[in-house]
Each structure stands twice: as structure tokens, then as C-alpha cells.
XYZ file of C-alpha atoms in Angstrom:
587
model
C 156.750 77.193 86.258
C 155.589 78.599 83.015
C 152.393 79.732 84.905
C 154.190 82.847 87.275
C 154.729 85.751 85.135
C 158.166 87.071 83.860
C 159.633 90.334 83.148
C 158.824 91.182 79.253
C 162.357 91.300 77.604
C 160.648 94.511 75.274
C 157.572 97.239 75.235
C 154.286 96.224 76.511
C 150.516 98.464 76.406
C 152.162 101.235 78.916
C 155.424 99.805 80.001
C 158.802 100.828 78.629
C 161.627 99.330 80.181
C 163.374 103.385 79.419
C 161.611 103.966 82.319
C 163.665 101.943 85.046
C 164.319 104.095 88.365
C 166.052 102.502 91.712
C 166.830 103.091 94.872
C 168.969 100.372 96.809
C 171.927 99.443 99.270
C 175.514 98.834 97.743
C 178.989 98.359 99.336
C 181.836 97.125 99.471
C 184.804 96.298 101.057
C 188.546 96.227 99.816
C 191.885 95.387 101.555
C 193.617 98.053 101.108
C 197.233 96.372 100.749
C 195.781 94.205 97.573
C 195.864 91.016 99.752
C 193.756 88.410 98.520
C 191.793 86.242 100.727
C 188.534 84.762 101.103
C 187.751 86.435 104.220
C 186.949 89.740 102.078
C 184.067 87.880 99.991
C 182.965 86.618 103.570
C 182.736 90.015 104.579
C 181.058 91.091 100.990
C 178.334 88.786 101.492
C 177.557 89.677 105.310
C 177.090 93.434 104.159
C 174.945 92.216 101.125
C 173.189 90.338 103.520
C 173.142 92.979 106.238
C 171.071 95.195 103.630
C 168.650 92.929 102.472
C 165.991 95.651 104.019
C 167.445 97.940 101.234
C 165.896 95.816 98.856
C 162.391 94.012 97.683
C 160.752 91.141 97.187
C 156.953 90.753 95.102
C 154.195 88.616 95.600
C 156.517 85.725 95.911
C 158.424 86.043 98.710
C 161.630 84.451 98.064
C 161.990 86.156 94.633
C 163.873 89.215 95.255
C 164.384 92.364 92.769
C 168.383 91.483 91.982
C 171.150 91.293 93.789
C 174.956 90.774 93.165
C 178.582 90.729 93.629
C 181.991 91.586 91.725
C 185.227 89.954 93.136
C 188.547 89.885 91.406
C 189.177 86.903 89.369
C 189.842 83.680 91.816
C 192.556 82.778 89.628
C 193.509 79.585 92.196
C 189.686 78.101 92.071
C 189.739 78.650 88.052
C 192.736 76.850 87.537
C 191.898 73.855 89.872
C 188.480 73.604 88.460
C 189.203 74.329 84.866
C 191.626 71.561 85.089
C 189.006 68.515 86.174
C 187.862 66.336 84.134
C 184.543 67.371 83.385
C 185.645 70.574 82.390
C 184.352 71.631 78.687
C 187.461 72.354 76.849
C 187.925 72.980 73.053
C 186.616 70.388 70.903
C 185.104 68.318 74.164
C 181.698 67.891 72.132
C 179.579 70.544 73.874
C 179.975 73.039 77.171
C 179.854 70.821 80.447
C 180.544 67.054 78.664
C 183.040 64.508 80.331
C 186.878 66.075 78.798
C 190.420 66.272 79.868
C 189.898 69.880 80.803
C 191.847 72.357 80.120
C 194.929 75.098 81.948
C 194.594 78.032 82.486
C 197.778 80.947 81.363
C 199.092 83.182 84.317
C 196.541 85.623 85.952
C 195.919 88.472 83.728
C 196.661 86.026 80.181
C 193.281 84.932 80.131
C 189.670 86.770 80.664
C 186.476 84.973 82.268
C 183.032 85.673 81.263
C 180.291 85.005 83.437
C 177.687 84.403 80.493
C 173.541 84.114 80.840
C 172.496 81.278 77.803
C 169.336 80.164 76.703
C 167.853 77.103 78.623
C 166.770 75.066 75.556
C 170.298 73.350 74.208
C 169.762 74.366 70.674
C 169.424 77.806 71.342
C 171.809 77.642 73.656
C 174.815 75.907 71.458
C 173.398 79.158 68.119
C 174.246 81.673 70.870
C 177.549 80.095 72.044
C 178.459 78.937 68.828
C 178.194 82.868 67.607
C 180.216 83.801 70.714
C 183.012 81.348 70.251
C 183.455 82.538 66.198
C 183.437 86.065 66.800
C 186.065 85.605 69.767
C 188.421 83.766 66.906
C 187.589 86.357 64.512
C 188.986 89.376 67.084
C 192.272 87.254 67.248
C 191.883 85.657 70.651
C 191.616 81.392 71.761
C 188.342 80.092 73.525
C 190.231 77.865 75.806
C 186.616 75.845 77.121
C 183.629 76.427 78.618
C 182.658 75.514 82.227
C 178.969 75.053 84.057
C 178.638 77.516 86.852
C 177.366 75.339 89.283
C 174.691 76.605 90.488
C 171.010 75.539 93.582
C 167.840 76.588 91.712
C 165.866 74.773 95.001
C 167.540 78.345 97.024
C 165.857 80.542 95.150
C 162.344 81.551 94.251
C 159.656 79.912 92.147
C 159.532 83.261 90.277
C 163.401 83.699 89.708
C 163.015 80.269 88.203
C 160.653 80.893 85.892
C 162.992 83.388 83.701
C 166.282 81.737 85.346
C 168.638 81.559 82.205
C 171.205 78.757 82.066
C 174.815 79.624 83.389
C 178.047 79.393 82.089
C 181.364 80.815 82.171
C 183.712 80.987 78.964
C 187.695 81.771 79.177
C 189.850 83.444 76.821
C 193.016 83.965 76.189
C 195.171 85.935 73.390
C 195.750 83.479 70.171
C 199.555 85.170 70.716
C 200.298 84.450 73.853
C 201.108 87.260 76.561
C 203.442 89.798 76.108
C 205.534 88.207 78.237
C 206.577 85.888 74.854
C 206.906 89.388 73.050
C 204.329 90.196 70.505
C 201.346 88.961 72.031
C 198.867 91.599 74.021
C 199.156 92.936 77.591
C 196.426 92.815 79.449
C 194.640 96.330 78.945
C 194.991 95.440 74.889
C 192.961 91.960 76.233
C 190.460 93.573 78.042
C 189.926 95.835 75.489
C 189.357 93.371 72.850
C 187.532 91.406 75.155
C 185.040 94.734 75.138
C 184.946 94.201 71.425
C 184.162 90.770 71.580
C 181.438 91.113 73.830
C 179.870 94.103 71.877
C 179.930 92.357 68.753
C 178.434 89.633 70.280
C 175.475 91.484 71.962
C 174.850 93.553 68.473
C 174.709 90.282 66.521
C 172.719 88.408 68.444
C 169.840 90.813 69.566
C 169.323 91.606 65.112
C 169.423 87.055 64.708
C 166.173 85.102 64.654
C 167.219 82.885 67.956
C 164.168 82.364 69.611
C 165.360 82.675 73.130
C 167.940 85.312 72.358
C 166.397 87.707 74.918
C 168.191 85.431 77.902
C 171.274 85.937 76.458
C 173.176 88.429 78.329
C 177.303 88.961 80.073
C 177.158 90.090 83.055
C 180.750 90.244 83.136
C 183.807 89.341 80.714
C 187.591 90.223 81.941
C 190.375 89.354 83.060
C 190.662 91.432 86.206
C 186.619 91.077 87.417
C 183.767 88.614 87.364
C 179.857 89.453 88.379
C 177.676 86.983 90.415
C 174.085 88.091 90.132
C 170.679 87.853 89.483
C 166.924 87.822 90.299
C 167.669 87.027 94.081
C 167.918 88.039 97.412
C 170.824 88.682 99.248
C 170.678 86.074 101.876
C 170.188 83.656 97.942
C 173.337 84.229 96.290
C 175.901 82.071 98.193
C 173.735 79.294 98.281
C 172.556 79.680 94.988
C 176.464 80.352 93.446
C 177.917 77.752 95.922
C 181.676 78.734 94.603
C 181.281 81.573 96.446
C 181.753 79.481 99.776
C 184.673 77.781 98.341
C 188.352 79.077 100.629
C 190.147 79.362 97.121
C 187.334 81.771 96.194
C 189.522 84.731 96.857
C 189.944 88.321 96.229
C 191.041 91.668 97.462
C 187.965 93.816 97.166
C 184.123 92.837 96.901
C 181.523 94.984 95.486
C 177.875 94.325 96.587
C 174.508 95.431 95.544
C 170.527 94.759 96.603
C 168.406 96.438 94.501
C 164.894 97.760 94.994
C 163.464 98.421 91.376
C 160.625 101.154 91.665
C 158.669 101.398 88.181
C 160.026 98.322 86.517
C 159.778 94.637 86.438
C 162.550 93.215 87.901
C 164.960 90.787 85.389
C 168.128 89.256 86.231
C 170.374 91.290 83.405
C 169.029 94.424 85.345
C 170.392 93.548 88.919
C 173.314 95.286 89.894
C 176.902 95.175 89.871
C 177.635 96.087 86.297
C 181.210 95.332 84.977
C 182.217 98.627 86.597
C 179.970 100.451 88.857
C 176.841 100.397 91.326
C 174.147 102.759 91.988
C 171.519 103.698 94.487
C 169.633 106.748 93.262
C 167.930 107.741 89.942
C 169.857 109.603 87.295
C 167.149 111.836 85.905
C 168.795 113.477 82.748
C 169.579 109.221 81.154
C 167.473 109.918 77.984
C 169.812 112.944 77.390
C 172.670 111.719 78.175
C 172.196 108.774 76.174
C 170.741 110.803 73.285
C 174.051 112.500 73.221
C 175.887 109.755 73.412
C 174.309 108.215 70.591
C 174.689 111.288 68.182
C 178.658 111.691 69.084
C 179.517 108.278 67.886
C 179.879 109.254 64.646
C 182.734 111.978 65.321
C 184.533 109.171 68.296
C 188.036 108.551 67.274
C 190.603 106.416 69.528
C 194.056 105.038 68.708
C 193.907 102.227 71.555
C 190.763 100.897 69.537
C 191.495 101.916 65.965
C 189.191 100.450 63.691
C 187.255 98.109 66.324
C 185.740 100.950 67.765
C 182.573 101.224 65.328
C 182.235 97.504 66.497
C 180.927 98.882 69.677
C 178.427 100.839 68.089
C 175.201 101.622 69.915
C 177.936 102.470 72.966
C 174.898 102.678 75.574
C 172.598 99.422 74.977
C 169.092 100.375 73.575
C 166.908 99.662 76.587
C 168.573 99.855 79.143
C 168.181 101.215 82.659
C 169.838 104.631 83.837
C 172.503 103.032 85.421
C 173.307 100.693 83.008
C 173.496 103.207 80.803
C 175.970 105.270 83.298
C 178.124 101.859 83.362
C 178.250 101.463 79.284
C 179.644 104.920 79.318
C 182.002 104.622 82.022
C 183.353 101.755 79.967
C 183.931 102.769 77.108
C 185.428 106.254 78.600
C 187.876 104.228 81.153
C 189.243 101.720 78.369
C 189.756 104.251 75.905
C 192.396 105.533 78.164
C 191.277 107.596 80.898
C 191.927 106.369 84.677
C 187.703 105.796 86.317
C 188.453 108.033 89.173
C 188.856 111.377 86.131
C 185.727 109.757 84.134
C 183.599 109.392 87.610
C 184.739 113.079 87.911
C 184.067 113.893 84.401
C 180.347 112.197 84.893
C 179.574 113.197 87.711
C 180.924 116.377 88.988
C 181.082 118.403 91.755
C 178.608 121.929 92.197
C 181.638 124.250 90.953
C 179.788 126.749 89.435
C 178.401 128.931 91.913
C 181.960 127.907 94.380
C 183.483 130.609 94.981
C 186.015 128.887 97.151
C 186.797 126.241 94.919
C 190.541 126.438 93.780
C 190.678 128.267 90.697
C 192.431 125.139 88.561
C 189.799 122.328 90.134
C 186.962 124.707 89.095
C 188.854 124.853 85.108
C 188.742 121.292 85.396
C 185.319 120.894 85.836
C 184.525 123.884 83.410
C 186.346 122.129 80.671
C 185.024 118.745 80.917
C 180.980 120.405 80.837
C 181.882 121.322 77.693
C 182.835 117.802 76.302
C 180.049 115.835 78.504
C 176.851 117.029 80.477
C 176.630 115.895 83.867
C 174.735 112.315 84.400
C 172.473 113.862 87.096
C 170.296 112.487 89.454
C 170.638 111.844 93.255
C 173.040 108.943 93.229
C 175.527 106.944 95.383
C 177.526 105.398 92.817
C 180.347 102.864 93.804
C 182.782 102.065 90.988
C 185.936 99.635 90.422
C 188.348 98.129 87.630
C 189.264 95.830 89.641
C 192.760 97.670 90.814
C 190.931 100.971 92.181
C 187.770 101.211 93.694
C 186.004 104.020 95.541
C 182.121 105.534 95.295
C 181.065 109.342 95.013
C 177.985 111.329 95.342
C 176.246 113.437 92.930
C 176.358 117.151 93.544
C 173.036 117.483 95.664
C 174.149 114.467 98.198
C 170.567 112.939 98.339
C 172.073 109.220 98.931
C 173.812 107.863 102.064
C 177.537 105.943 101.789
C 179.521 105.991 105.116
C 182.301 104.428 105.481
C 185.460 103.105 107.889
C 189.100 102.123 107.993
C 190.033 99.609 110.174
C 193.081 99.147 112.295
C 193.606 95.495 110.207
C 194.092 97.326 106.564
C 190.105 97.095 105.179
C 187.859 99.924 104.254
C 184.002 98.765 103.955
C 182.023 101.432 102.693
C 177.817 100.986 102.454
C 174.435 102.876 102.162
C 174.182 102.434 106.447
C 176.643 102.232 109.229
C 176.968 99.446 110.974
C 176.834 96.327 108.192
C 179.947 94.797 110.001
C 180.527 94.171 113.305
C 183.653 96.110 113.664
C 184.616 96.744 117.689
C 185.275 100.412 118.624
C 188.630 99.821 119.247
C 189.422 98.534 115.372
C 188.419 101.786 113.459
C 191.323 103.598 112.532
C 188.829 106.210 110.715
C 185.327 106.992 110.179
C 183.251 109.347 107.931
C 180.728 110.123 105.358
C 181.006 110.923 101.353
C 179.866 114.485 100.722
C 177.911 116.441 98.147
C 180.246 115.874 95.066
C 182.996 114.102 96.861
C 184.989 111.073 95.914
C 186.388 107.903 98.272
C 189.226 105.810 96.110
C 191.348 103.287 97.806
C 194.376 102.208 95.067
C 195.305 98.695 95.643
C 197.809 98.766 93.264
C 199.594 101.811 95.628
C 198.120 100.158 98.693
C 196.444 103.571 99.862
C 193.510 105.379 99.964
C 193.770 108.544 98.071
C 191.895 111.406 99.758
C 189.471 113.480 97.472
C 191.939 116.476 97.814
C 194.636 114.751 95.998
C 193.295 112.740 93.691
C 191.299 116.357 92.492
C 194.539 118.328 92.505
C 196.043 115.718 90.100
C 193.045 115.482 87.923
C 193.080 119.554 87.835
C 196.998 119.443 86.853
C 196.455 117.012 83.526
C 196.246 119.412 81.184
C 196.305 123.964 81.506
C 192.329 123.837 81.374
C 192.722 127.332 82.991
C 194.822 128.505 79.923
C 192.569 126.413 77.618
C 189.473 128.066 78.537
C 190.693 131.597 78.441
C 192.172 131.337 74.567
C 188.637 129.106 73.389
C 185.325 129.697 75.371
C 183.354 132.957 74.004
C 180.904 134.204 76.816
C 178.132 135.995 75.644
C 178.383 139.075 77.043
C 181.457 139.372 75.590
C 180.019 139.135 71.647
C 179.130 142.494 70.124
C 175.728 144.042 69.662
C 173.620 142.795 67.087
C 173.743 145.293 64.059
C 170.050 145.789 63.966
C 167.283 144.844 66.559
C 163.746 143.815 65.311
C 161.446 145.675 67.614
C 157.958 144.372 67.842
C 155.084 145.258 66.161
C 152.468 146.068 68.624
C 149.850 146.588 66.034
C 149.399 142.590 65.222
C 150.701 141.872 68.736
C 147.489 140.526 69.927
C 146.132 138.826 66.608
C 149.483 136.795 66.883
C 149.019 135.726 70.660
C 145.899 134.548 70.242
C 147.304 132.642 66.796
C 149.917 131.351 69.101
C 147.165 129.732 71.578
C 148.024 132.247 74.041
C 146.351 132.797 77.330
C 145.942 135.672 79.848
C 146.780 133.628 82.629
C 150.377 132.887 80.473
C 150.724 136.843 79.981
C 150.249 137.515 83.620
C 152.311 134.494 85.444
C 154.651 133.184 82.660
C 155.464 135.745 80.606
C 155.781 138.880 83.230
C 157.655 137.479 85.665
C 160.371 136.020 82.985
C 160.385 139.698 81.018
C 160.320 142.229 84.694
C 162.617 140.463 86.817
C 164.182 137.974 84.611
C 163.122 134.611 87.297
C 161.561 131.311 86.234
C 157.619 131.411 86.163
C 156.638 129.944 89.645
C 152.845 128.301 90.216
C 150.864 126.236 92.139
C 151.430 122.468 91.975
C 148.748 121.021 90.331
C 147.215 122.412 87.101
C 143.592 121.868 85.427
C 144.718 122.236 82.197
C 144.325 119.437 79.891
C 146.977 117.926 77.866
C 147.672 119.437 74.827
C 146.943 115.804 73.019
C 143.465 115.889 74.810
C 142.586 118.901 74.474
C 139.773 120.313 72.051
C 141.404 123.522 71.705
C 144.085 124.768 69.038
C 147.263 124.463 70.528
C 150.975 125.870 69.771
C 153.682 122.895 69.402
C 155.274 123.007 72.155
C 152.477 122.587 74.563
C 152.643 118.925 73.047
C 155.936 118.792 75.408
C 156.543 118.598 78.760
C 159.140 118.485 81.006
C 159.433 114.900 82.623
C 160.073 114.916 86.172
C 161.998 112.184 88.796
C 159.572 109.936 90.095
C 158.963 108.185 94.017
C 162.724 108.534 95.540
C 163.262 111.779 95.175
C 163.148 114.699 97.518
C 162.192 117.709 96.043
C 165.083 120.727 94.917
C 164.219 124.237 95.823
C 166.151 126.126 93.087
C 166.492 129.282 95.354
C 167.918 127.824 98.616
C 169.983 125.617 97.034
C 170.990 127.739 94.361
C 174.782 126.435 94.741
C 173.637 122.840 93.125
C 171.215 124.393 90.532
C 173.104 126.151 87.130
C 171.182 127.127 84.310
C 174.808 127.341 82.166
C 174.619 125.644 78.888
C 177.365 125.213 76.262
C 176.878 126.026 73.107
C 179.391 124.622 69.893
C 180.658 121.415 67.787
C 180.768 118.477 69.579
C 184.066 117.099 69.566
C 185.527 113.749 70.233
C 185.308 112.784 73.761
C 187.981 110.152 73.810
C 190.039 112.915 73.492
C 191.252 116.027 74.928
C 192.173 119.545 73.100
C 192.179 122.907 73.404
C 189.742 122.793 70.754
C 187.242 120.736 73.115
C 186.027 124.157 74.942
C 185.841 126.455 72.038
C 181.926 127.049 73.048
């Protein structure tokens, strides 16, 4: 096996792994009463399997490019099979050795990590032995360990060649549950939880473990788990065979089959993340996550307190676009918001150029582009905490997601129509997302919530109308400058030709921009050689270029789609964005 070539876990000649694009097929499907039942994961897998064409395979056929699931936590499974001897509970020697086994607390005491380990047992037991200590050191009980079993015969030769080993660790609070008053609830678990797993990722990327570029948690709460990896969709259930099992159950199922364009598939890089999916490309990641990186010093949150700089880099360095999207969703949903107002925050609607967008939905939007630039990009992104979950589209709608409510209480949403057999007479509803428009069923309410609504209410949080007014400056509203600098057309040209300037610049760059005030427009296709390989003075910034979306993407027109495109930028002190104030807009 060591002969079939692997992902590289870092930089190699030309490759970057910042440059990860995709374009896949997600879904899912949710009972929309909050009714457990293995039937739903049946269903979960038939879609995942029912857009296998959505996805890839390389020169080994039976190796695919990822693909995954997120269930709820099969709370009835865990506690049977946590309790068999065989089990590894505390002090049982080692993960997966002959013990007593241990109980699980009451759904929602306890989290589950789905954890990817190095192969070779020493490595292995450094990495869980670091993951066990910090766990104790946050507070919280490592209650055991237990082998996911798992087929490496179903899946292919080149899967198995970077297959990490499996496990799945469960925590509880070292309090006890609320419930026995003074231990944590479950959001204060999950959040610590986030801590623990943070620490744990920081700590053992900087060690000297030789195989510490397998390690990697898919998943670690107590309201989700993640089944995924370097397969194909028809793979998983046979290679996860708990999947198949009837106590296996859950009320929603979120699938994914990816199809990695520029990249080398791995199995940390297949899809679901702990809270959303993607199919698309978001083309402004090394932005946003430059942004991201330089506000962590001004972040401030009472629900984390003083664990917060323990989750410091927030977005993970190398990682793809949407991973990157899902770090920040994270950290944005458990420092208090609800996901369906950070999806909206993220990714929002085209309200700039609306004119018929309600005055207070338009403030909302306005208010929160000050705080956070859009993640942009044609995507389909589907999203759940495990109570709510829904999908969106970006503002240009370049992705597919159609969906249907059935007569029987489900809503399956995918990339295509058609991935269930559903008769004619079952759908209660049909439709399509839009440009900018968001699908959320509530489990917890046992509805869906239409986009309307759930807009109205995020537009009614907080007077972002009256916000705006009293703190955003507009510049046409600033005085004159008291003195202009004309220019001095004696030394004009000597300076443009200093400057590395060019008739052909004068006549299509710079005229256009100074007459009419429009964007320079050419020709694709230019002769002229990179600055860097050029033999010619050049100014600076010719050493930069703009960096364009690559393979999936149709192309914008600016002009006939001018209500997408804004050239509106904010400018001011960047604020803390787990938080909101009047004082966030004063741009």
C-alpha cells in the first residue's frame, strides 16, 4: 500500500493546499416533527448515493474524492454499545481492550467525538493521551474510548493507503448536568467541548508526533456526529457498518459527495463539517480569512470568557474555503448568535441595489457589512446544529438546491430533483432556493420557517435603521477638502514614464476611469509579461494581480447584473464581532 500516492498533508513545488475549490452534490433530509428513526439515515444514504455522479473518482476507481454524513447523536446505539464488554472505558489499559465498559449520562450530558488517530499505536496512544489531559484540564470526564468499527476491504486501495485509524471518544461534564444544579447545560458543554477540541488541534499540529498530520475531529458534540472520508457514496455504509444498525437513529441527515477540482483529495477535507456543506467556490476565502485572523485580537465574549484565546487561529491555517466558512460559522453560532442570523450575516442577500427590499431587512444587511464582508462565491451551502437545519444560496444563485415537503412530515432538499422516489401524490410542496434566499425547517418548533419570517425577525433584533442613521458617515456628506493639490503638468510626463507608464494605460485605463467614471474594459487575453518576468522597470503594483475563480464558475457581467455586483466598501475600526452596538457601523 505504501506504493499509491497520498495527498501531501503541507506545500509541495507548486501545490498549496490554500488553493482548494469544489463543486459537488449535498442534501439532506429532516423530519420535520423531530421524530427520530432510522428510516431518515436510510433515506440520507439513498440521496448520497443517488448523487454519486456529483462526485469523482481518480485513477483508482473505487477511491472517491470524500464523501459524508451528519446524523444526530444515536443516543440508543451509544448506550448499548458503550456498555459491552469490550468497550474501552477509563483506566481499561488502552482504547478498544477487553473492559467492563462503561454508561453513558442522559442525551445531551455527554458529547461524542468521531476522532481520525494515527495508525502506528505509539503515535496513536501521544495523540490520545494529549486529548484525554487537555479534556481534564477544561473541567470535563473522558468516560472511554470505543473502536468505530469499521470494512477497509469496501473501499479503495488508494483510500487505504492514507486511511487513519478510527475512534470515537465520549465526554461528559466532571459536574454532572445541570439537572444536579451546578454542573453545565448543554450549550456551556458544547462550548467547552469547542475549546477542547481547539486546544487539542493547536497543540498537536506545533508537537514532534511523527504521524500527527492524520490526526484530525471530524466531529465532537453532543447534539451531532460526522461519518466521512476518502470514499464514495455507494462506500460509506459498508465501510461505517453502524450506519445499517435500526438503533442508528436520527431526525435529520446531512449528506455530501464531493468533487475536489485543483486539490488532492484527503479524508479531513471531505464534507460535512461540524456545521455546514457546500457546493460552489467561495472566491473572496483568503480575505475573509485574513480578516478573520487580524480581528482576533479585539474578540471579546462573555459565554467564553477567558477560553476564547484558546481557540486562537479561529479559521485553521490550511484549510479549504469551506472549511474555513464552517470554522467561522462556529465560532459565530456558539458565541451566541442563532446559524440561521450568522448564515445571513455570511452570506447575504443582493440588498444594495433593491429597491424593493423592505426598508428594515435592507438596515439589517447594511449593518452587518459593516462588521463582516460577505463570504462570496457561487455556493449552495446547507447548514445544521443539529436542532435547525436549512441551506441558502449566495447572492448570484449559480448552484442548484430544490427541494420538497411531503404529505408524511419530511423535507429532502438536494443539488437535483428527483434523489427519492417520492410518488406525485405525497408532495405536499415543491420549489427551488433563490438568489440570496434561505430554507430552515426548526425541529425544535416542528416547522419550516419560510424565508419571509425568519428575515423579518432577524431585521427586528436590534433598530439597525436608527443605528445606521446616528453612526455611518457617507462621503458625500463630509465637507470639502480645505485645499486641493492641482497637478503639475510641467513634470507630468517625466513622472509617468518614472511610474512605468504606458500609452496604451493612458488611452484604455486611465481615460475611461477619469471621462466617464467606468471600470477599464479590454480584451481577454493580454501579451504583457508578468511584472516578475519582465526585463523592464516596473511600478509595485504591477507585481499584483487580481486572482480570479477557477473551472466552476460562470462568468459575471458587471453591467447586466449590476443588482449582484456593489463596489461599496466600509471604511472604520473594526470592532468585535461577537457583539453587536451601535458603535459597530460608525464607518
Amino acid at each position: 500500500m505504501a506504493g499509491y500516492p497520498v495527498a501531501p498533508s503541507g506545500p509541495i513545488g507548486l501545490y498549496h493546499p490554500s488553493t482548494e475549490h469544489d463543486a459537488c452534490g449535498l442534501g439532506f433530509v429532516v423530519n420535520i416533527n423531530g421524530h427520530k428513526s432510522h428510516e431518515i439515515i436510510e433515506k440520507g444514504l439513498e440521496i448520497l448515493i443517488n448523487l454519486a455522479h456529483r462526485g469523482a473518482c481518480g485513477c483508482d476507481p473505487e477511491t472517491g474524492d470524500g464523501a459524508g454524513i451528519l446524523i444526530q447523536i444515536p443516543h440508543k446505539f451509544f448506550a448499548k454499545q458503550c456498555a459491552k464488554p469490550g468497550a474501552g472505558g477509563m483506566g481499561s489499559g488502552r482504547p478498544g481492550e477487553a473492559s467492563s465498559g462503561f454508561t453513558l449520562p442522559e442525551p445531551g450530558e455527554y458529547g461524542v467525538g468521531m476522532v481520525f488517530l494515527p495508525v502506528e499505536m505509539q503515535q496513536r496512544l501521544l495523540v490520545e493521551g494529549i486529548l484525554e489531559r487537555i479534556a481534564r484540564e477544561e473541567g470535563l470526564t473522558v468516560l472511554g474510548w470505543r473502536d468505530t468499527p469499521i470494512d477497509s476491504d469496501a473501499i479503495g486501495r488508494q483510500a487505504r493507503a492514507s486511511q487513519p485509524y478510527i475512534e470515537q471518544i465520549f465526554i461528559r461534564s466532571a459536574r454532572g448536568s445541570s439537572k444536579e444544579g451546578g454542573g453545565m447545560s448543554q450549550d456551556e458543554l458544547e462550548r467547552k467541548l469547542y475549546v477542547v477540541r481547539k486546544r487539542a488541534e493547536s497543540e498537536i499540529a506545533s508537537s514532534n508526533i511523527r504521524d500527527k498530520s492524520f490526526f484530525y475531529i471530524p466531529s465532537l458534540s453532543t447534539r451531532t456526529i460526522i461519518y466521512k472520508g476518502l470514499l464514495l457514496a455507494p462506500q460509506i455504509s459498508e465501510f461505517y457498518g453502524e450506519l445499517k444498525d435500526p438503533d442508528t437513529e436520527s431526525a435529520l441527515c446531512l449528506v455530501h459527495q464531493r468533487f475536489s477540482t485543483n486539490t488532492f483529495p484527503t479524508w479531513q477535507l471531505a464534507h460535512p463539517y461540524r456545521y455546514i456543506c457546500h457546493n460552489g467556490e467561495i472566491n473572496t476565502v483568503r480575505g475573509n480569512a485574513a480578516w478573520m485572523h487580524a480581528r482576533q485580537s479585539v474578540l471579546e465574549s462573555p459565554l467564553f470568557g477567558d477560553d476564547l484565546k484558546k481557540l486562537f487561529p479561529i479559521i485553521t491555517p490550511g484549510n479549504s474555503d469551506t472549511a474555513s466558512l464552517d470554522n467561522t460559522v462556529e465560532l459565530l453560532t456558539l458565541a451566541g448568535r442563532e446559524l440561521p442570523h450568522v448564515m445571513a450575516m455570511l452570506i447575504p442577500e443582493a440588498w444594495d441595489a433593491d429597491e424593493a427590499m423592505p426598508k428594515d431587512k435592507k438596515a439589517f444587511y447594511e449593518y452587518h457589512a459593516s462588521l463582516m464582508e460577505p463570504w462570496d462565491g457561487p455556493a449552495a451551502v446547507a447548514f445544521t446544529d443539529g436542532r435547525q437545519i436549512g441551506a441558502t444560496l449566495d447572492r448570484n444563485g449559480l448552484r442548484p438546491a430544490r427541494y420538497i415537503v411531503t404529505t408524511s412530515g419530511q423535507l429532502i432538499l438536494a443539488s437535483e430533483t428527483g434523489v427519492l422516489p417520492i410518488r406525485p401524490e405525497e408532495i405536499q410542496f415543491k420549489g427551488r432556493l433563490q438568489p440570496g434566499r434561505m430554507l430552515l425547517c426548526d425541529t425544535g418548533e416542528g416547522r419550516i420557517v419560510p424565508d419571509e419570517e425568519l428575515k423579518t425577525k432577524l431585521a427586528a433584533r436590534q433598530p439597525y435603521a436608527e443605528w445606521l442613521a446616528e453612526q455611518q458617515i457617507h462621503l458625500d456628506a463630509l465637507p470639502e477638502p480645505p485645499r486641493v493639490y492641482g497637478s503639475d503638468q510641467a513634470t507630468i510626463t517625466l513622472r509617468q514614464r518614472g511610474f512605468g507608464y504606458t500609452e496604451e494605460d493612458l488611452r484604455m485605463i486611465l481615460g475611461p476611469m477619469a471621462s466617464a467614471g467606468e471600470e477599464p474594459v479590454g480584451s481577454m487575453g493580454t501579451d504583457t509579461p508578468l511584472a516578475c518576468l519582465s526585463d523592464r522597470p516596473q511600478p509595485l503594483f504591477h507585481y499584483f494581480k487580481q486572482l480570479f475563480a477557477q473551472v466552476t464558475n460562470p462568468p459575471i457581467d458587471p453591467i447586466r447584473e449590476e443588482l449582484v455586483m456593489s463596489l461599496t466598501s466600509y471604511i472604520g475600526t473594526e470592532r468585535n464581532i461577537l457583539d453587536e452596538t451601535a458603535q459597530h457601523c460608525h464607518t
